[in-house]
PDB file of C-alpha atoms in Angstrom:
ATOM      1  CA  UNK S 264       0.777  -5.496  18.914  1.00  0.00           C
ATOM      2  CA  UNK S 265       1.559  -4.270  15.189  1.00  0.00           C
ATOM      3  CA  UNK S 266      -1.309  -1.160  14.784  1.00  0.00           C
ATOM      4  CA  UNK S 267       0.288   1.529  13.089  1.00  0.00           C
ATOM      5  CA  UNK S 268       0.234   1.361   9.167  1.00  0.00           C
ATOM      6  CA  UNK S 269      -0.950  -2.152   8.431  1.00  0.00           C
ATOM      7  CA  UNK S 270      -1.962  -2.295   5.050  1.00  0.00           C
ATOM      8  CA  UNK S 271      -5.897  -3.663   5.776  1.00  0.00           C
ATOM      9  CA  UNK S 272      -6.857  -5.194   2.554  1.00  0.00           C
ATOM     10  CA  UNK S 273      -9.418  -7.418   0.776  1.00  0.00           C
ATOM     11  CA  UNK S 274     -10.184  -5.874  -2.465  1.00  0.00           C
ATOM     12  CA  UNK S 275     -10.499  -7.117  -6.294  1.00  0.00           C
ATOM     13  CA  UNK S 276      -8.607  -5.892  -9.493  1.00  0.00           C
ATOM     14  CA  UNK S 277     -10.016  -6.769 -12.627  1.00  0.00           C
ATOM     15  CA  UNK S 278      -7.910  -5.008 -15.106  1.00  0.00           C
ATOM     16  CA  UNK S 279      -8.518  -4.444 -18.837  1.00  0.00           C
ATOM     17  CA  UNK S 280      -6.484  -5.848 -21.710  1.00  0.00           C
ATOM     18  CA  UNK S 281      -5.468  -4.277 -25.122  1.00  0.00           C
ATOM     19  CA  UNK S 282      -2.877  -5.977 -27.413  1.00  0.00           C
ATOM     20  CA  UNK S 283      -1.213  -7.944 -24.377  1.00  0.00           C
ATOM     21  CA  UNK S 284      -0.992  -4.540 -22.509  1.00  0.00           C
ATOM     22  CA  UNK S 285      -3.106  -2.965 -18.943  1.00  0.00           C
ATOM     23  CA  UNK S 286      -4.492   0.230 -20.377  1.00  0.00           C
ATOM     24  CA  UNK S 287      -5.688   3.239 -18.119  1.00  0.00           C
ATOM     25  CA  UNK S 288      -9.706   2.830 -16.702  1.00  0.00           C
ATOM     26  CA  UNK S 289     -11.788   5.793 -16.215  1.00  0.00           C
ATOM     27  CA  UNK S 290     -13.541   3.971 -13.436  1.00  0.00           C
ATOM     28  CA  UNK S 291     -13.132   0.759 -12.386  1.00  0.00           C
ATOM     29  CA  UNK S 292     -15.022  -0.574  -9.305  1.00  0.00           C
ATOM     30  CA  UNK S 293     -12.203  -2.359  -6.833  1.00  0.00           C
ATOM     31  CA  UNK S 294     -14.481  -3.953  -4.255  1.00  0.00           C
ATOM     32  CA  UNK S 295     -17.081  -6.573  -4.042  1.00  0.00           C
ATOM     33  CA  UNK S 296     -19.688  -7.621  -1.778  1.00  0.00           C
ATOM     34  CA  UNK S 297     -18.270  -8.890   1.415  1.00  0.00           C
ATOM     35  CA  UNK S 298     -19.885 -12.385   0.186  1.00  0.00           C
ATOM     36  CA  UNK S 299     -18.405 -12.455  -3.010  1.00  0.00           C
ATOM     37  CA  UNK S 300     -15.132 -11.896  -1.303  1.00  0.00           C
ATOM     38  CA  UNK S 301     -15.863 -14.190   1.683  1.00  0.00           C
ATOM     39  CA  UNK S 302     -16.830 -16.956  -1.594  1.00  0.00           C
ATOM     40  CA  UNK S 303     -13.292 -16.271  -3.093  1.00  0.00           C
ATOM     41  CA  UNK S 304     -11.121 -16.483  -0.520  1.00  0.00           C
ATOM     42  CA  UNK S 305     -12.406 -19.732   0.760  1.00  0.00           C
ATOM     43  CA  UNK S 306     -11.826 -20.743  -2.554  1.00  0.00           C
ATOM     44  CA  UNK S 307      -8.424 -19.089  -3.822  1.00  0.00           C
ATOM     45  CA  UNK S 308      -6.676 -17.951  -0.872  1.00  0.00           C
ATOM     46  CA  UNK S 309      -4.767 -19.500   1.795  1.00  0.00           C
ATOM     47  CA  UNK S 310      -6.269 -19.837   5.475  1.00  0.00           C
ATOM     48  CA  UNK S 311      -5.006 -16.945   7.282  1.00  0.00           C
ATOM     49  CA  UNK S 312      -5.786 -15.303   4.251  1.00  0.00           C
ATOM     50  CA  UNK S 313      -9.590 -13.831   5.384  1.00  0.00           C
ATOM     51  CA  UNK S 314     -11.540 -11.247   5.275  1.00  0.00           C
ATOM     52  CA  UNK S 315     -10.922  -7.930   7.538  1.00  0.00           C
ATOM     53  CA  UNK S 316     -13.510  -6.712   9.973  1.00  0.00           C
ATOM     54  CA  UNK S 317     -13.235  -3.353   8.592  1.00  0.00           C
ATOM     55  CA  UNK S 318     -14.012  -3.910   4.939  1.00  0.00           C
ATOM     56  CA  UNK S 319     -17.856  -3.871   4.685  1.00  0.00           C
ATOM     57  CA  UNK S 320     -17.884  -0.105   6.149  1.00  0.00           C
ATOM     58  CA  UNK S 321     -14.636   0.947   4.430  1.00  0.00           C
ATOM     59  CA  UNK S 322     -13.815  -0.464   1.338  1.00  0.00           C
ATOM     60  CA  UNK S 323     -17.627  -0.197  -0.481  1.00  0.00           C
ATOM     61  CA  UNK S 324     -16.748   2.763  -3.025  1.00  0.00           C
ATOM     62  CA  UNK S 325     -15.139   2.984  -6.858  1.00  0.00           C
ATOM     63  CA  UNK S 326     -12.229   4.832  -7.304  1.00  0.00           C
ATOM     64  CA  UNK S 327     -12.128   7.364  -9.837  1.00  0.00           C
ATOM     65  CA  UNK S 328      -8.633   7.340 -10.972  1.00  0.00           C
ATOM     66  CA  UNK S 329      -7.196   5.219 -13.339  1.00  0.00           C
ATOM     67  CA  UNK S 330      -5.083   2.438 -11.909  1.00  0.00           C
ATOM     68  CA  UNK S 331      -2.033   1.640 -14.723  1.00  0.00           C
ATOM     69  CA  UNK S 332       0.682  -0.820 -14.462  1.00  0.00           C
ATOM     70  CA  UNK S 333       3.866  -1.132 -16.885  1.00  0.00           C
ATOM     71  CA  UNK S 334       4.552  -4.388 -15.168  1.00  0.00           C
ATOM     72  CA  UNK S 335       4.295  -7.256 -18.747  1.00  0.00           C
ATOM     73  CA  UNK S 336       4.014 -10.925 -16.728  1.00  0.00           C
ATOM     74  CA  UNK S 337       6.506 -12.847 -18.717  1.00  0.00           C
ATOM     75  CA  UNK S 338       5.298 -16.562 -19.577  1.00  0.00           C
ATOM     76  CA  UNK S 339       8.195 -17.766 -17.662  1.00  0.00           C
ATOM     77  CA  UNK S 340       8.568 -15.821 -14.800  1.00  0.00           C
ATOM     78  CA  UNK S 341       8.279 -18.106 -11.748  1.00  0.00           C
ATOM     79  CA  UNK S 342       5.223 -17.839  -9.901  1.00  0.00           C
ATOM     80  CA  UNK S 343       5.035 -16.788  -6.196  1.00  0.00           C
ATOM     81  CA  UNK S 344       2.359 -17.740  -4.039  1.00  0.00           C
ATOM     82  CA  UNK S 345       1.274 -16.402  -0.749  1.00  0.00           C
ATOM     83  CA  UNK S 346       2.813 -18.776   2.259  1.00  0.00           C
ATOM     84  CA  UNK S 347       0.419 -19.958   4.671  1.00  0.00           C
ATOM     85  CA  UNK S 348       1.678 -20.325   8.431  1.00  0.00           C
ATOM     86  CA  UNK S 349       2.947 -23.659   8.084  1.00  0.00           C
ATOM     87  CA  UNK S 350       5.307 -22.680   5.339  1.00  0.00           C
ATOM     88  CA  UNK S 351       7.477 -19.653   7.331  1.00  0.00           C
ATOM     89  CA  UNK S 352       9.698 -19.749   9.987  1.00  0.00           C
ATOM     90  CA  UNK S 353       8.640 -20.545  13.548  1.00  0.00           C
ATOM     91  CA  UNK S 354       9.829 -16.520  14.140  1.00  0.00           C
ATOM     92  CA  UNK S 355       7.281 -15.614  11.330  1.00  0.00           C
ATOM     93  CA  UNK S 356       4.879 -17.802  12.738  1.00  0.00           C
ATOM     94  CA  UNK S 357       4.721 -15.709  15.862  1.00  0.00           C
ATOM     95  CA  UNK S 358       4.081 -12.631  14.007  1.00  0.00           C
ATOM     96  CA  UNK S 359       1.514 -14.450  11.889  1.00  0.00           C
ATOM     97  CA  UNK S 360      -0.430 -15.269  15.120  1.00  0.00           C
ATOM     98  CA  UNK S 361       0.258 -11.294  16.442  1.00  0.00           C
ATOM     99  CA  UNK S 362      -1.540 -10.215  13.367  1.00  0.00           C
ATOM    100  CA  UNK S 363      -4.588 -12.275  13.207  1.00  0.00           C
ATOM    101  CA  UNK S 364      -5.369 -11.493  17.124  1.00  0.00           C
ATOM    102  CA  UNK S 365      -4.597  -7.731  15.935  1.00  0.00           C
ATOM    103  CA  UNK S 366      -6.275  -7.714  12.846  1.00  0.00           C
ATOM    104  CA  UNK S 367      -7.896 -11.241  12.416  1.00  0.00           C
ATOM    105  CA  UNK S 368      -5.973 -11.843   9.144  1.00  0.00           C
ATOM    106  CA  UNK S 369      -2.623 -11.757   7.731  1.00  0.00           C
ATOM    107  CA  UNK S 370      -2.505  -9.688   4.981  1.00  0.00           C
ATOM    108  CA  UNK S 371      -1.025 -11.143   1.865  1.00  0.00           C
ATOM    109  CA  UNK S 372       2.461  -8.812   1.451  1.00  0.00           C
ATOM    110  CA  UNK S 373       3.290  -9.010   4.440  1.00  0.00           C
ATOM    111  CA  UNK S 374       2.864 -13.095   4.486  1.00  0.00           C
ATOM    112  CA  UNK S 375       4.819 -12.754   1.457  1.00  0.00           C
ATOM    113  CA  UNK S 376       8.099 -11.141   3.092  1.00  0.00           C
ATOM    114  CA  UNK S 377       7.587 -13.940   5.638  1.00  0.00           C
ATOM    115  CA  UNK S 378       9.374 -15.987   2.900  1.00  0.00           C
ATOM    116  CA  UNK S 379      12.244 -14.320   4.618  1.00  0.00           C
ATOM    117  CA  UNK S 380      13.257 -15.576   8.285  1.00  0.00           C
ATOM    118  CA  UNK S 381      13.914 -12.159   9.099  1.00  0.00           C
ATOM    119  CA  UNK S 382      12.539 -10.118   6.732  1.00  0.00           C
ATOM    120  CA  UNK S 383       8.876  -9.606   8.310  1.00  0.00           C
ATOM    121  CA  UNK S 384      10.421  -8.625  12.051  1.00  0.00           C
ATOM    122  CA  UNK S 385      12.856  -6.313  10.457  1.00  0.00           C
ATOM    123  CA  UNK S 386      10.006  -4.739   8.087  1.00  0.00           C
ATOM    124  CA  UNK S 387       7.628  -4.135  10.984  1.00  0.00           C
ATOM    125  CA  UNK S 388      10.332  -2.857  13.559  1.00  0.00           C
ATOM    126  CA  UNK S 389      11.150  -0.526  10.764  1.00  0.00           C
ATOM    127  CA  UNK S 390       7.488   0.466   9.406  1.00  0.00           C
ATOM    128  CA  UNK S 391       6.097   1.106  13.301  1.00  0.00           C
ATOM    129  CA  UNK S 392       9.852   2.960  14.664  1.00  0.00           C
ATOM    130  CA  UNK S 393       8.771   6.588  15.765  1.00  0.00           C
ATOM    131  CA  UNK S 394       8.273   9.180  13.642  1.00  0.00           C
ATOM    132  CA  UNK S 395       8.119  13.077  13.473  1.00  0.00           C
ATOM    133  CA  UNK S 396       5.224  12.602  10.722  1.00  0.00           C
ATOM    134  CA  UNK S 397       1.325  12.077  11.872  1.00  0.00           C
ATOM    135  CA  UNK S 398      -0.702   8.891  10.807  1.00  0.00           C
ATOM    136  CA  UNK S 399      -2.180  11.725   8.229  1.00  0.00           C
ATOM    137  CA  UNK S 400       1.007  12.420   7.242  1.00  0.00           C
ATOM    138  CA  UNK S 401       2.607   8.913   6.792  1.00  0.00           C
ATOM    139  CA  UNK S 402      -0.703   7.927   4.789  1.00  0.00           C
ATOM    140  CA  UNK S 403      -0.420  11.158   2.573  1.00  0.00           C
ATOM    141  CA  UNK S 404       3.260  10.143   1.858  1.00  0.00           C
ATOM    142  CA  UNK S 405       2.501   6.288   1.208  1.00  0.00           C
ATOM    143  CA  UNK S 406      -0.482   7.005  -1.167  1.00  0.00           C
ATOM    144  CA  UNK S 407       1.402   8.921  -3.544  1.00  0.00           C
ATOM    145  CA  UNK S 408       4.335   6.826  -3.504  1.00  0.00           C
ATOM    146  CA  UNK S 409       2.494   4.248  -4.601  1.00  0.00           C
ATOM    147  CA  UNK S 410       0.892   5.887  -7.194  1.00  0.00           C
ATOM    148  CA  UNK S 411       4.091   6.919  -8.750  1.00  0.00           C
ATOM    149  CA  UNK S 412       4.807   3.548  -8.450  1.00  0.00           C
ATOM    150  CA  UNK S 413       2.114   2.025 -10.110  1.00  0.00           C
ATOM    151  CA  UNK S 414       1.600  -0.118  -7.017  1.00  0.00           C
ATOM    152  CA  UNK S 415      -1.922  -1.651  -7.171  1.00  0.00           C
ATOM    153  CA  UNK S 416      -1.669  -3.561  -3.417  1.00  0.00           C
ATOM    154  CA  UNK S 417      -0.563  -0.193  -2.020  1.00  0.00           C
ATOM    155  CA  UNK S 418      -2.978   2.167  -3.517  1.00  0.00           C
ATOM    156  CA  UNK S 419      -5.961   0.090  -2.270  1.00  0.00           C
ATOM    157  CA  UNK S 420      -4.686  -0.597   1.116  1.00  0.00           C
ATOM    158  CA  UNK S 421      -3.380   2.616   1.586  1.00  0.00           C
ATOM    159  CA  UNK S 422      -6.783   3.940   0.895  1.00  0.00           C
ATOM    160  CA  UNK S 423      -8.578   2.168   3.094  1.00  0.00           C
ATOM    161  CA  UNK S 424      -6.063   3.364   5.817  1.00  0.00           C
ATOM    162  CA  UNK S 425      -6.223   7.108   4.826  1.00  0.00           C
ATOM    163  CA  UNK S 426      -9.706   6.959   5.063  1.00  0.00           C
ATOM    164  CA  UNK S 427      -9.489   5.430   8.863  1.00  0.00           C
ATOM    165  CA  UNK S 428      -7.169   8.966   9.604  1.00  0.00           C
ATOM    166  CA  UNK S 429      -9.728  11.207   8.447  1.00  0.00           C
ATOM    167  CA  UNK S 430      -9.009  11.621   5.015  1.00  0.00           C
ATOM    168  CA  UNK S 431     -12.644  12.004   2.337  1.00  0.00           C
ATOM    169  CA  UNK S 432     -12.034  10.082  -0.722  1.00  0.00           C
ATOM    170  CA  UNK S 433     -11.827  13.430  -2.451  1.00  0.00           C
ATOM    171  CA  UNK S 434      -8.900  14.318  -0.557  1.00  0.00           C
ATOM    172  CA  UNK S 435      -7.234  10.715  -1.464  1.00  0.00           C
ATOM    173  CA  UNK S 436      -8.067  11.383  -5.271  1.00  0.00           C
ATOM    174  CA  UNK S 437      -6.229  14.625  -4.962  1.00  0.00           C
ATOM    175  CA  UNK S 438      -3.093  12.900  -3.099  1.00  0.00           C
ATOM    176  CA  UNK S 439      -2.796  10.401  -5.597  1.00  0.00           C
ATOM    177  CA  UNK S 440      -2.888  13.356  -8.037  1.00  0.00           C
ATOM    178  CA  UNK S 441       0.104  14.749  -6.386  1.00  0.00           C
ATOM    179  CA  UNK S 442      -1.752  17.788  -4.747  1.00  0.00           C
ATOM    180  CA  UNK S 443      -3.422  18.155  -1.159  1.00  0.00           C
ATOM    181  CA  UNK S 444      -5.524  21.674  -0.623  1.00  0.00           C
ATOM    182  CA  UNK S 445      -4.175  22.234   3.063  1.00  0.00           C
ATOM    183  CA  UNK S 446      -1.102  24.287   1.830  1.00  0.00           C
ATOM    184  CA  UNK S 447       1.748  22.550   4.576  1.00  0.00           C
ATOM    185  CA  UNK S 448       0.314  18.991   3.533  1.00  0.00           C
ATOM    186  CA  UNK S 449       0.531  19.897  -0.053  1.00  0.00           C
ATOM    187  CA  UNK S 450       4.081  20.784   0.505  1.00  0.00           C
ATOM    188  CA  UNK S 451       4.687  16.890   1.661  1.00  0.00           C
ATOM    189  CA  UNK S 452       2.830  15.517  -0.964  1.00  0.00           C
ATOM    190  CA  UNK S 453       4.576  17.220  -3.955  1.00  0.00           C
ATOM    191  CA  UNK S 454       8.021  16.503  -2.144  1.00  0.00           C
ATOM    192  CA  UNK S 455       7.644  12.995  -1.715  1.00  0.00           C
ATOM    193  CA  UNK S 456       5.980  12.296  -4.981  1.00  0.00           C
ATOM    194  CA  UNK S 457       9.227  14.610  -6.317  1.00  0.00           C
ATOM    195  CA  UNK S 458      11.387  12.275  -4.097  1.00  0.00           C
ATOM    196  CA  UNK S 459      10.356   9.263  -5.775  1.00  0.00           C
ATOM    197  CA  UNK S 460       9.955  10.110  -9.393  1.00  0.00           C
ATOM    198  CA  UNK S 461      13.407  11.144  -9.984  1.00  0.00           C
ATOM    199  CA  UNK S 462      15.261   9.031  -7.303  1.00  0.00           C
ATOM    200  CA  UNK S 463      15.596  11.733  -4.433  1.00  0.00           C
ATOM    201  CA  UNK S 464      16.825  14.349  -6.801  1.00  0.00           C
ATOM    202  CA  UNK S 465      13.513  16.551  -5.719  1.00  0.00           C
ATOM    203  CA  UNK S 466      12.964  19.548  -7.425  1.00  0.00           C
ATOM    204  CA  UNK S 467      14.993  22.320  -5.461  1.00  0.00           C
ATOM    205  CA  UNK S 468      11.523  24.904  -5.424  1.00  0.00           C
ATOM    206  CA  UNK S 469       9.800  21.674  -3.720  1.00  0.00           C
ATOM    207  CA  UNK S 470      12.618  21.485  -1.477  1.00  0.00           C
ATOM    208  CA  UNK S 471      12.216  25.088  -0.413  1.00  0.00           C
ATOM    209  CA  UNK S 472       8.432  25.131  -0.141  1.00  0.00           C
ATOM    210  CA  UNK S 473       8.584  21.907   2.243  1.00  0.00           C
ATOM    211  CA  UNK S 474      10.829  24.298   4.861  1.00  0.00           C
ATOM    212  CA  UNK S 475       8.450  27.626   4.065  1.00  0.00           C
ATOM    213  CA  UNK S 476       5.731  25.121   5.306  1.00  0.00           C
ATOM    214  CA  UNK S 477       7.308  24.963   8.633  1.00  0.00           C
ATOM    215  CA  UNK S 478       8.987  21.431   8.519  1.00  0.00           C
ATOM    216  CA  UNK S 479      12.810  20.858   9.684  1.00  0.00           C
ATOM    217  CA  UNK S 480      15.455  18.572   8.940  1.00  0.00           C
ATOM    218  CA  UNK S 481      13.881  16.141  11.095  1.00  0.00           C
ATOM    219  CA  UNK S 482      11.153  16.428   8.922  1.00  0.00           C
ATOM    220  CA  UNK S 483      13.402  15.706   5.776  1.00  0.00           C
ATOM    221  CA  UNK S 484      14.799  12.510   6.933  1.00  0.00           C
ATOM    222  CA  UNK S 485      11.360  10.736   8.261  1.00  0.00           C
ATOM    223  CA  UNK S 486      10.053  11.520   5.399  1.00  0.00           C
ATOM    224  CA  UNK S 487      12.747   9.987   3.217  1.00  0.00           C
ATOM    225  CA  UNK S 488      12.480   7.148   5.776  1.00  0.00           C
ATOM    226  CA  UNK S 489       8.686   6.846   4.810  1.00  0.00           C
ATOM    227  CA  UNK S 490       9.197   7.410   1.163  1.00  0.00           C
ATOM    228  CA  UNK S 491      11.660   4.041   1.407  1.00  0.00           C
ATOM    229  CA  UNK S 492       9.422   1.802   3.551  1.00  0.00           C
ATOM    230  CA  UNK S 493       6.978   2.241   0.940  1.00  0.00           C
ATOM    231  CA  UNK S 494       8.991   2.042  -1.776  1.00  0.00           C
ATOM    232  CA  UNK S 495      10.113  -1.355  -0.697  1.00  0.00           C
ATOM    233  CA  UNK S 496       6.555  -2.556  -0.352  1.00  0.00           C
ATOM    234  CA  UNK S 497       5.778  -1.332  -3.502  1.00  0.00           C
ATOM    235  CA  UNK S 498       8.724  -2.765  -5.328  1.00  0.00           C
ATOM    236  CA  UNK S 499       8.363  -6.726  -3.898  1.00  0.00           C
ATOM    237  CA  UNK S 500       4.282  -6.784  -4.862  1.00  0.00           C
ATOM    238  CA  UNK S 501       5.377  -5.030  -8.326  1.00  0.00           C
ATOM    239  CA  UNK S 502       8.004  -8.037  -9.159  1.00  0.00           C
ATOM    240  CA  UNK S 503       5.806 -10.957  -6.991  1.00  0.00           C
ATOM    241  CA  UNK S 504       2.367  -9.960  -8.396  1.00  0.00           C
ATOM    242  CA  UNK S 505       0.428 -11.880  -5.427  1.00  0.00           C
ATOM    243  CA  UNK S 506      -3.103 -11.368  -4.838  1.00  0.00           C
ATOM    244  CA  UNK S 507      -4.174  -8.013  -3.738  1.00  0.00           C
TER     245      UNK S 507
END
């Protein structure tokens, strides 16, 4: 069973327009009512495609960041859909049918690296391998990758999942601002968000706070290792654009 990390997800983006361009909210409410969303995915989504147990409790807040994107849809891009089970490889089909009796739904990214025969195994062996970092930790580290990366799919999901380890949505506002108040998780934060703004040329003080903070070497690769799983997610729903 895949439990670590999954990116539990059934939320809404309705983002605002300005001369062809997504310009910066002050708020902007990400979830509807568990009917609405029930309504829509009957309608728009395909059947494995359903709503997560955990949503009513979780996912009924607004976020108070803005959510930006620099990503222009070109008229003539192709379009990518989400594959149902029918459509993937009898492999994929297997993990499609692991994930519904784990979660009761595929979520939509990973159906979409099912488009590769061995993409999803290799993705989950990858995203679930042991680890030095805590669930905290990971979900500190995937939050503000994703905001650096302007990665809509992977700032809501990885919400929702920061709030199942513990995390208030205060503290989530503040790791998506690059900051955390408990000083050692503050070191990770600005390091990976460092990491992944300038290509793993981190700033050398960040470097050297991360190590005052009591991590280790160990530390340094599994969180590079984390910092590239995410980056990965982030990058295929940045190009594909599927639902979030």
């Amino acid at each position: 069973m895949y439990s670590t990390g999954f990116m539990i997800l059934s939320l809404r983006v309705t983002p605002k327009y300005k001369k062809g361009k997504l310009v910066p909210l002050k708020g902007m409410n990400l979830f509807t009512t568990v009917q609405e969303r029930q309504s829509q995915t009957q309608k728009n989504y395909p059947s494995h495609c359903v709503l997560s147990p955990f949503f009513n409790p979780l996912c009924c807040t607004t976020f108070a960041l803005s959510i930006t994107t620099t990503n222009k849809k070109d008229k003539t891009m192709k379009k990518f859909t989400v594959p149902t089970r029918d459509e993937v490889a009898p492999a994929n089909q297997a993990i499609f049918d692991n994930l519904n009796k784990a979660l009761g739904f595929v979520p939509n990214l990973y159906a979409a690296i099912a488009y590769s025969e061995n993409g999803l195994g290799k993705y989950l062996a990858y995203q679930n391998a042991k680890t030095t970092l805590s669930n905290r930790e990971k979900e500190a580290v995937n939050l503000v990758v994703s905001q650096v990366n302007g990665c809509i799919y992977c700032q809501s999901a990885h919400t929702v999942i920061g709030k199942m380890n513990g995390f208030t949505e205060e503290q989530l506002l503040d790791i998506r601002r690059g900051a955390a108040r408990d000083a050692r998780l503050n070191a990770l934060v600005q390091l990976a968000e460092s990491i992944t703004k300038n290509k793993g040329r981190a700033d050398a003080v960040l470097v050297d706070n991360f190590f005052a903070q009591g991590y280790t070497n160990e530390n340094l690769v599994d969180l590079i290792l984390q910092v590239s799983d995410k980056v990965a997610m982030n990058y295929l729903h940045n190009l594909i654009q599927i639902p979030v």
